[in-house]
Amino acid sequence: MLRMALPTGRVLKEAQRLLAAAGLSPAEDLSATRRLTVPSRCGRVEYLLVKPVDAPLYVEQGVADCGISGKDTLMELSPDLLEPLDLGFARCRLVVAGKPELERKGDNLLSPVRIASKYPRVATNYFRKKGVPATVFKLSGSVEIGAVLGLSHYIVDIVETGATLRENGLVVIEEIAACSARLVVNRAAYYARLEEIRELMQHLANATGATP
Ligand code: PRP
């Protein structure tokens, strides 16, 4: 049986839809069960239900052979694993956002700009590449408040519909990357279980219309 780490939370429903379309439906509704490991109906895959931020670790360490993870999480964690397939769902953008009156041209290069983010590494690297000194505060959620109430000048966060930014009076200032859900595979498992993983990739690719 292949083990696949699946992120709980907002992408789980779409992941489950994709697995069903690929003929790999879980034996139980993953959004309803309290079990953390659930086999597929066909018996070829066992799903591990884990926090989105932990999914790459399970795959990197070989506890799971493969998994689904958002590109935003992968950019933040830089895990050592293969990323063979863009699954095409959970599309969003990683952006720099802030109050509309702030313009990046106005950054004071002599005193660090303050950034609040769930993605401190992405934020640090982005501003470093631009040559702008930055102090990055790591938050765990509700990041927008950071920029609204002055903890930070900007936030680095994902935007999907744009509603959260809009409803908090913030705007996108720059786009860092376009993100979506990716199939990730453990390096050793890819070679040791090549046939099974290729087959899985083919089923998923057929279901998404992507090329493996
Ligand atoms: C994410 C993200 C934004 C929001 C963007 O937060 O951090 O706040 O979704 O989505 P939108 O553009 O469709 O409004 P999430 O819902 O994961 O909650 P969190 O703030 O607790 O992290």
PDB file of C-alpha atoms and ligand atoms in Angstrom:
ATOM      1  CA  MET A   1       0.000   0.000   0.000  1.00  0.00           C
ATOM      2  CA  LEU A   2       1.270   3.479  -0.839  1.00  0.00           C
ATOM      3  CA  ARG A   3       0.986   5.985   1.989  1.00  0.00           C
ATOM      4  CA  MET A   4      -0.153   9.457   1.024  1.00  0.00           C
ATOM      5  CA  ALA A   5      -0.138  12.472   3.386  1.00  0.00           C
ATOM      6  CA  LEU A   6      -3.178  14.683   2.847  1.00  0.00           C
ATOM      7  CA  PRO A   7      -3.525  18.194   4.283  1.00  0.00           C
ATOM      8  CA  THR A   8      -6.604  18.757   6.421  1.00  0.00           C
ATOM      9  CA  GLY A   9      -8.327  22.149   6.274  1.00  0.00           C
ATOM     10  CA  ARG A  10      -9.495  24.162   3.327  1.00  0.00           C
ATOM     11  CA  VAL A  11      -7.980  22.015   0.535  1.00  0.00           C
ATOM     12  CA  LEU A  12      -9.148  18.632   1.821  1.00  0.00           C
ATOM     13  CA  LYS A  13     -12.539  18.724   0.038  1.00  0.00           C
ATOM     14  CA  GLU A  14     -10.921  19.456  -3.324  1.00  0.00           C
ATOM     15  CA  ALA A  15      -8.233  16.841  -2.709  1.00  0.00           C
ATOM     16  CA  GLN A  16     -10.941  14.303  -1.978  1.00  0.00           C
ATOM     17  CA  ARG A  17     -12.783  15.218  -5.177  1.00  0.00           C
ATOM     18  CA  LEU A  18      -9.599  14.714  -7.185  1.00  0.00           C
ATOM     19  CA  LEU A  19      -8.910  11.343  -5.548  1.00  0.00           C
ATOM     20  CA  ALA A  20     -12.463  10.220  -6.378  1.00  0.00           C
ATOM     21  CA  ALA A  21     -12.032  11.312 -10.007  1.00  0.00           C
ATOM     22  CA  ALA A  22      -8.766   9.371 -10.098  1.00  0.00           C
ATOM     23  CA  GLY A  23     -10.520   6.180  -8.889  1.00  0.00           C
ATOM     24  CA  LEU A  24      -8.851   6.414  -5.489  1.00  0.00           C
ATOM     25  CA  SER A  25     -11.804   7.341  -3.256  1.00  0.00           C
ATOM     26  CA  PRO A  26     -11.155   7.017   0.463  1.00  0.00           C
ATOM     27  CA  ALA A  27     -13.170   4.350   2.272  1.00  0.00           C
ATOM     28  CA  GLU A  28     -14.668   7.102   4.483  1.00  0.00           C
ATOM     29  CA  ASP A  29     -15.523  10.775   4.028  1.00  0.00           C
ATOM     30  CA  LEU A  30     -12.234  12.401   5.053  1.00  0.00           C
ATOM     31  CA  SER A  31     -13.954  15.636   6.089  1.00  0.00           C
ATOM     32  CA  ALA A  32     -16.242  13.802   8.516  1.00  0.00           C
ATOM     33  CA  THR A  33     -14.083  11.088  10.059  1.00  0.00           C
ATOM     34  CA  ARG A  34     -11.991  11.477  13.205  1.00  0.00           C
ATOM     35  CA  ARG A  35      -9.669   8.702  12.070  1.00  0.00           C
ATOM     36  CA  LEU A  36      -6.240   9.921  11.033  1.00  0.00           C
ATOM     37  CA  THR A  37      -5.399   7.045   8.693  1.00  0.00           C
ATOM     38  CA  VAL A  38      -7.965   5.921   6.146  1.00  0.00           C
ATOM     39  CA  PRO A  39      -7.473   3.400   3.322  1.00  0.00           C
ATOM     40  CA  SER A  40      -8.697   3.956  -0.211  1.00  0.00           C
ATOM     41  CA  ARG A  41     -11.653   1.813  -1.282  1.00  0.00           C
ATOM     42  CA  CYS A  42      -9.453   0.037  -3.810  1.00  0.00           C
ATOM     43  CA  GLY A  43      -6.969  -0.820  -1.056  1.00  0.00           C
ATOM     44  CA  ARG A  44      -3.966   0.535  -2.983  1.00  0.00           C
ATOM     45  CA  VAL A  45      -3.420   3.697  -0.920  1.00  0.00           C
ATOM     46  CA  GLU A  46      -3.543   4.620   2.754  1.00  0.00           C
ATOM     47  CA  TYR A  47      -4.250   8.296   3.468  1.00  0.00           C
ATOM     48  CA  LEU A  48      -2.709  10.099   6.443  1.00  0.00           C
ATOM     49  CA  LEU A  49      -4.642  13.181   7.560  1.00  0.00           C
ATOM     50  CA  VAL A  50      -2.152  15.789   8.762  1.00  0.00           C
ATOM     51  CA  LYS A  51      -1.889  19.546   9.245  1.00  0.00           C
ATOM     52  CA  PRO A  52      -1.012  21.244   5.935  1.00  0.00           C
ATOM     53  CA  VAL A  53       2.263  22.563   7.324  1.00  0.00           C
ATOM     54  CA  ASP A  54       3.305  19.050   8.429  1.00  0.00           C
ATOM     55  CA  ALA A  55       2.534  17.175   5.192  1.00  0.00           C
ATOM     56  CA  PRO A  56       5.973  17.790   3.566  1.00  0.00           C
ATOM     57  CA  LEU A  57       7.781  16.509   6.676  1.00  0.00           C
ATOM     58  CA  TYR A  58       5.960  13.162   6.635  1.00  0.00           C
ATOM     59  CA  VAL A  59       6.911  12.733   2.986  1.00  0.00           C
ATOM     60  CA  GLU A  60      10.489  13.973   3.354  1.00  0.00           C
ATOM     61  CA  GLN A  61      11.088  11.557   6.243  1.00  0.00           C
ATOM     62  CA  GLY A  62       9.553   8.632   4.349  1.00  0.00           C
ATOM     63  CA  VAL A  63       6.649   8.016   6.748  1.00  0.00           C
ATOM     64  CA  ALA A  64       4.466   8.735   3.717  1.00  0.00           C
ATOM     65  CA  ASP A  65       5.631   7.812   0.216  1.00  0.00           C
ATOM     66  CA  CYS A  66       3.885  10.809  -1.266  1.00  0.00           C
ATOM     67  CA  GLY A  67       1.520  13.608  -0.393  1.00  0.00           C
ATOM     68  CA  ILE A  68      -0.349  16.705  -1.425  1.00  0.00           C
ATOM     69  CA  SER A  69       0.988  20.086  -0.411  1.00  0.00           C
ATOM     70  CA  GLY A  70       0.403  23.710  -1.392  1.00  0.00           C
ATOM     71  CA  LYS A  71       3.198  25.404  -3.313  1.00  0.00           C
ATOM     72  CA  ASP A  72       3.128  28.187  -0.687  1.00  0.00           C
ATOM     73  CA  THR A  73       3.966  25.682   2.065  1.00  0.00           C
ATOM     74  CA  LEU A  74       6.660  24.098  -0.098  1.00  0.00           C
ATOM     75  CA  MET A  75       8.221  27.501  -0.774  1.00  0.00           C
ATOM     76  CA  GLU A  76       8.298  28.242   2.939  1.00  0.00           C
ATOM     77  CA  LEU A  77       9.676  24.878   4.085  1.00  0.00           C
ATOM     78  CA  SER A  78      11.956  23.997   1.120  1.00  0.00           C
ATOM     79  CA  PRO A  79      11.733  20.276   1.904  1.00  0.00           C
ATOM     80  CA  ASP A  80      14.012  17.801   0.161  1.00  0.00           C
ATOM     81  CA  LEU A  81      11.479  15.924  -1.948  1.00  0.00           C
ATOM     82  CA  LEU A  82      10.257  15.557  -5.516  1.00  0.00           C
ATOM     83  CA  GLU A  83       7.404  17.671  -6.824  1.00  0.00           C
ATOM     84  CA  PRO A  84       6.366  15.929 -10.045  1.00  0.00           C
ATOM     85  CA  LEU A  85       2.799  17.148 -10.613  1.00  0.00           C
ATOM     86  CA  ASP A  86       0.851  20.390 -10.398  1.00  0.00           C
ATOM     87  CA  LEU A  87      -2.604  19.193  -9.333  1.00  0.00           C
ATOM     88  CA  GLY A  88      -4.208  22.430 -10.463  1.00  0.00           C
ATOM     89  CA  PHE A  89      -6.530  23.073  -7.506  1.00  0.00           C
ATOM     90  CA  ALA A  90      -6.243  25.346  -4.446  1.00  0.00           C
ATOM     91  CA  ARG A  91      -4.977  28.098  -6.713  1.00  0.00           C
ATOM     92  CA  CYS A  92      -3.910  31.241  -4.918  1.00  0.00           C
ATOM     93  CA  ARG A  93      -1.227  33.931  -5.008  1.00  0.00           C
ATOM     94  CA  LEU A  94       1.515  34.660  -2.506  1.00  0.00           C
ATOM     95  CA  VAL A  95       1.641  38.426  -2.287  1.00  0.00           C
ATOM     96  CA  VAL A  96       2.934  41.456  -0.464  1.00  0.00           C
ATOM     97  CA  ALA A  97      -0.104  43.421   0.724  1.00  0.00           C
ATOM     98  CA  GLY A  98      -0.646  46.531   2.770  1.00  0.00           C
ATOM     99  CA  LYS A  99      -2.663  49.710   3.126  1.00  0.00           C
ATOM    100  CA  PRO A 100      -3.382  51.368  -0.235  1.00  0.00           C
ATOM    101  CA  GLU A 101      -1.522  54.525   0.718  1.00  0.00           C
ATOM    102  CA  LEU A 102       1.758  52.628   1.207  1.00  0.00           C
ATOM    103  CA  GLU A 103       3.923  52.379  -1.861  1.00  0.00           C
ATOM    104  CA  ARG A 104       7.002  50.229  -2.060  1.00  0.00           C
ATOM    105  CA  LYS A 105       8.816  53.170  -3.676  1.00  0.00           C
ATOM    106  CA  GLY A 106       8.479  54.866  -0.308  1.00  0.00           C
ATOM    107  CA  ASP A 107      10.428  52.168   1.616  1.00  0.00           C
ATOM    108  CA  ASN A 108      13.039  53.689   3.841  1.00  0.00           C
ATOM    109  CA  LEU A 109      16.188  51.771   2.937  1.00  0.00           C
ATOM    110  CA  LEU A 110      17.939  52.937   6.083  1.00  0.00           C
ATOM    111  CA  SER A 111      15.427  51.551   8.536  1.00  0.00           C
ATOM    112  CA  PRO A 112      13.945  48.043   8.134  1.00  0.00           C
ATOM    113  CA  VAL A 113      10.410  47.687   6.834  1.00  0.00           C
ATOM    114  CA  ARG A 114       8.288  45.519   9.118  1.00  0.00           C
ATOM    115  CA  ILE A 115       6.546  42.474   7.651  1.00  0.00           C
ATOM    116  CA  ALA A 116       4.023  40.164   9.314  1.00  0.00           C
ATOM    117  CA  SER A 117       3.629  36.717   7.804  1.00  0.00           C
ATOM    118  CA  LYS A 118       2.836  33.043   8.162  1.00  0.00           C
ATOM    119  CA  TYR A 119       5.639  32.654   5.609  1.00  0.00           C
ATOM    120  CA  PRO A 120       8.667  34.241   7.342  1.00  0.00           C
ATOM    121  CA  ARG A 121      11.227  32.538   5.112  1.00  0.00           C
ATOM    122  CA  VAL A 122       9.486  33.521   1.877  1.00  0.00           C
ATOM    123  CA  ALA A 123       9.126  37.073   3.179  1.00  0.00           C
ATOM    124  CA  THR A 124      12.751  37.327   4.326  1.00  0.00           C
ATOM    125  CA  ASN A 125      14.116  35.976   1.032  1.00  0.00           C
ATOM    126  CA  TYR A 126      11.855  38.190  -1.056  1.00  0.00           C
ATOM    127  CA  PHE A 127      12.865  41.425   0.631  1.00  0.00           C
ATOM    128  CA  ARG A 128      16.526  40.368   0.798  1.00  0.00           C
ATOM    129  CA  LYS A 129      16.531  39.799  -2.982  1.00  0.00           C
ATOM    130  CA  LYS A 130      15.091  43.279  -3.453  1.00  0.00           C
ATOM    131  CA  GLY A 131      17.864  44.700  -1.251  1.00  0.00           C
ATOM    132  CA  VAL A 132      15.338  46.079   1.237  1.00  0.00           C
ATOM    133  CA  PRO A 133      16.175  45.608   4.941  1.00  0.00           C
ATOM    134  CA  ALA A 134      13.225  43.929   6.632  1.00  0.00           C
ATOM    135  CA  THR A 135      12.181  42.748  10.077  1.00  0.00           C
ATOM    136  CA  VAL A 136       9.824  39.807   9.739  1.00  0.00           C
ATOM    137  CA  PHE A 137       7.329  38.857  12.443  1.00  0.00           C
ATOM    138  CA  LYS A 138       6.016  35.295  12.235  1.00  0.00           C
ATOM    139  CA  LEU A 139       2.286  35.046  12.874  1.00  0.00           C
ATOM    140  CA  SER A 140       0.116  31.927  12.859  1.00  0.00           C
ATOM    141  CA  GLY A 141      -3.015  33.421  11.307  1.00  0.00           C
ATOM    142  CA  SER A 142      -5.200  36.527  10.949  1.00  0.00           C
ATOM    143  CA  VAL A 143      -2.084  38.123   9.482  1.00  0.00           C
ATOM    144  CA  GLU A 144      -4.029  41.042   8.012  1.00  0.00           C
ATOM    145  CA  ILE A 145      -4.421  42.575  11.481  1.00  0.00           C
ATOM    146  CA  GLY A 146      -0.650  43.087  11.502  1.00  0.00           C
ATOM    147  CA  ALA A 147      -0.849  45.619   8.691  1.00  0.00           C
ATOM    148  CA  VAL A 148      -4.201  47.106   9.728  1.00  0.00           C
ATOM    149  CA  LEU A 149      -3.096  47.966  13.260  1.00  0.00           C
ATOM    150  CA  GLY A 150       0.505  48.893  12.541  1.00  0.00           C
ATOM    151  CA  LEU A 151       2.434  45.884  13.826  1.00  0.00           C
ATOM    152  CA  SER A 152       3.879  45.826  10.319  1.00  0.00           C
ATOM    153  CA  HIS A 153       4.009  47.944   7.176  1.00  0.00           C
ATOM    154  CA  TYR A 154       3.197  44.961   4.961  1.00  0.00           C
ATOM    155  CA  ILE A 155       2.023  41.381   5.164  1.00  0.00           C
ATOM    156  CA  VAL A 156       3.212  38.495   3.032  1.00  0.00           C
ATOM    157  CA  ASP A 157       0.293  36.118   2.688  1.00  0.00           C
ATOM    158  CA  ILE A 158      -1.788  34.065   0.299  1.00  0.00           C
ATOM    159  CA  VAL A 159      -4.750  35.611  -1.487  1.00  0.00           C
ATOM    160  CA  GLU A 160      -7.431  33.436  -2.964  1.00  0.00           C
ATOM    161  CA  THR A 161     -10.656  35.383  -3.507  1.00  0.00           C
ATOM    162  CA  GLY A 162      -9.264  38.673  -2.188  1.00  0.00           C
ATOM    163  CA  ALA A 163     -12.184  39.009   0.247  1.00  0.00           C
ATOM    164  CA  THR A 164     -10.050  39.057   3.422  1.00  0.00           C
ATOM    165  CA  LEU A 165      -7.834  41.842   2.099  1.00  0.00           C
ATOM    166  CA  ARG A 166     -10.840  43.826   0.832  1.00  0.00           C
ATOM    167  CA  GLU A 167     -12.809  43.512   4.040  1.00  0.00           C
ATOM    168  CA  ASN A 168      -9.819  44.742   6.028  1.00  0.00           C
ATOM    169  CA  GLY A 169      -9.001  47.688   3.761  1.00  0.00           C
ATOM    170  CA  LEU A 170      -5.771  46.217   2.347  1.00  0.00           C
ATOM    171  CA  VAL A 171      -4.588  45.813  -1.244  1.00  0.00           C
ATOM    172  CA  VAL A 172      -2.120  43.630  -3.119  1.00  0.00           C
ATOM    173  CA  ILE A 173       1.083  45.566  -3.653  1.00  0.00           C
ATOM    174  CA  GLU A 174       3.275  42.954  -5.351  1.00  0.00           C
ATOM    175  CA  GLU A 175       2.879  39.340  -6.401  1.00  0.00           C
ATOM    176  CA  ILE A 176       5.573  36.926  -5.244  1.00  0.00           C
ATOM    177  CA  ALA A 177       4.331  33.656  -6.801  1.00  0.00           C
ATOM    178  CA  ALA A 178       1.303  31.826  -8.153  1.00  0.00           C
ATOM    179  CA  CYS A 179       0.560  28.741  -6.043  1.00  0.00           C
ATOM    180  CA  SER A 180      -1.520  25.563  -6.276  1.00  0.00           C
ATOM    181  CA  ALA A 181      -1.629  22.074  -4.793  1.00  0.00           C
ATOM    182  CA  ARG A 182       1.273  19.821  -5.803  1.00  0.00           C
ATOM    183  CA  LEU A 183       1.890  16.085  -5.639  1.00  0.00           C
ATOM    184  CA  VAL A 184       5.087  15.560  -3.655  1.00  0.00           C
ATOM    185  CA  VAL A 185       7.022  12.307  -3.525  1.00  0.00           C
ATOM    186  CA  ASN A 186       9.711  10.980  -1.188  1.00  0.00           C
ATOM    187  CA  ARG A 187      13.000  10.660  -3.122  1.00  0.00           C
ATOM    188  CA  ALA A 188      13.786   7.090  -2.040  1.00  0.00           C
ATOM    189  CA  ALA A 189      10.187   5.920  -2.499  1.00  0.00           C
ATOM    190  CA  TYR A 190      10.139   7.315  -6.033  1.00  0.00           C
ATOM    191  CA  TYR A 191      12.860   4.853  -7.062  1.00  0.00           C
ATOM    192  CA  ALA A 192      11.971   1.969  -4.731  1.00  0.00           C
ATOM    193  CA  ARG A 193       8.263   1.996  -5.694  1.00  0.00           C
ATOM    194  CA  LEU A 194       8.566   3.472  -9.144  1.00  0.00           C
ATOM    195  CA  GLU A 195       5.792   1.455 -10.733  1.00  0.00           C
ATOM    196  CA  GLU A 196       3.178   2.184  -8.068  1.00  0.00           C
ATOM    197  CA  ILE A 197       4.077   5.860  -7.968  1.00  0.00           C
ATOM    198  CA  ARG A 198       4.039   6.196 -11.742  1.00  0.00           C
ATOM    199  CA  GLU A 199       0.618   4.565 -11.792  1.00  0.00           C
ATOM    200  CA  LEU A 200      -0.640   6.925  -9.099  1.00  0.00           C
ATOM    201  CA  MET A 201       0.744   9.905 -11.011  1.00  0.00           C
ATOM    202  CA  GLN A 202      -0.945   8.712 -14.197  1.00  0.00           C
ATOM    203  CA  HIS A 203      -4.327   8.371 -12.445  1.00  0.00           C
ATOM    204  CA  LEU A 204      -4.003  11.826 -10.877  1.00  0.00           C
ATOM    205  CA  ALA A 205      -2.799  13.378 -14.109  1.00  0.00           C
ATOM    206  CA  ASN A 206      -5.755  11.876 -16.014  1.00  0.00           C
ATOM    207  CA  ALA A 207      -8.108  13.299 -13.398  1.00  0.00           C
ATOM    208  CA  THR A 208      -6.590  16.801 -13.555  1.00  0.00           C
ATOM    209  CA  GLY A 209      -5.798  16.892 -17.266  1.00  0.00           C
ATOM    210  CA  ALA A 210      -2.103  17.513 -16.467  1.00  0.00           C
ATOM    211  CA  THR A 211       0.864  15.755 -18.068  1.00  0.00           C
ATOM    212  CA  PRO A 212       2.908  13.642 -15.612  1.00  0.00           C
TER     213      PRO A 212
HETATM  214  C1  PRP B   1      -5.907  32.556   4.458  1.00  0.00           C
HETATM  215  C2  PRP B   1      -4.922  33.693   4.229  1.00  0.00           C
HETATM  216  C3  PRP B   1      -5.821  34.901   4.142  1.00  0.00           C
HETATM  217  C4  PRP B   1      -7.070  34.322   3.501  1.00  0.00           C
HETATM  218  C5  PRP B   1      -7.093  34.631   2.030  1.00  0.00           C
HETATM  219  O1  PRP B   1      -6.225  32.508   5.815  1.00  0.00           O
HETATM  220  O2  PRP B   1      -3.970  33.770   5.266  1.00  0.00           O
HETATM  221  O3  PRP B   1      -6.098  35.439   5.404  1.00  0.00           O
HETATM  222  O4  PRP B   1      -7.040  32.911   3.680  1.00  0.00           O
HETATM  223  O5  PRP B   1      -8.240  34.135   1.414  1.00  0.00           O
HETATM  224  P1  PRP B   1      -9.211  35.076   0.562  1.00  0.00           P
HETATM  225  O6  PRP B   1      -8.349  35.852  -0.399  1.00  0.00           O
HETATM  226  O7  PRP B   1     -10.118  34.113  -0.149  1.00  0.00           O
HETATM  227  O8  PRP B   1      -9.949  35.958   1.506  1.00  0.00           O
HETATM  228  P2  PRP B   1      -7.000  31.286   6.443  1.00  0.00           P
HETATM  229  O9  PRP B   1      -8.420  31.258   5.992  1.00  0.00           O
HETATM  230  O10 PRP B   1      -6.240  30.046   6.177  1.00  0.00           O
HETATM  231  O11 PRP B   1      -7.031  31.651   7.983  1.00  0.00           O
HETATM  232  P3  PRP B   1      -5.922  32.166   8.985  1.00  0.00           P
HETATM  233  O12 PRP B   1      -5.943  33.670   8.923  1.00  0.00           O
HETATM  234  O13 PRP B   1      -6.361  31.664  10.300  1.00  0.00           O
HETATM  235  O14 PRP B   1      -4.589  31.603   8.581  1.00  0.00           O
END
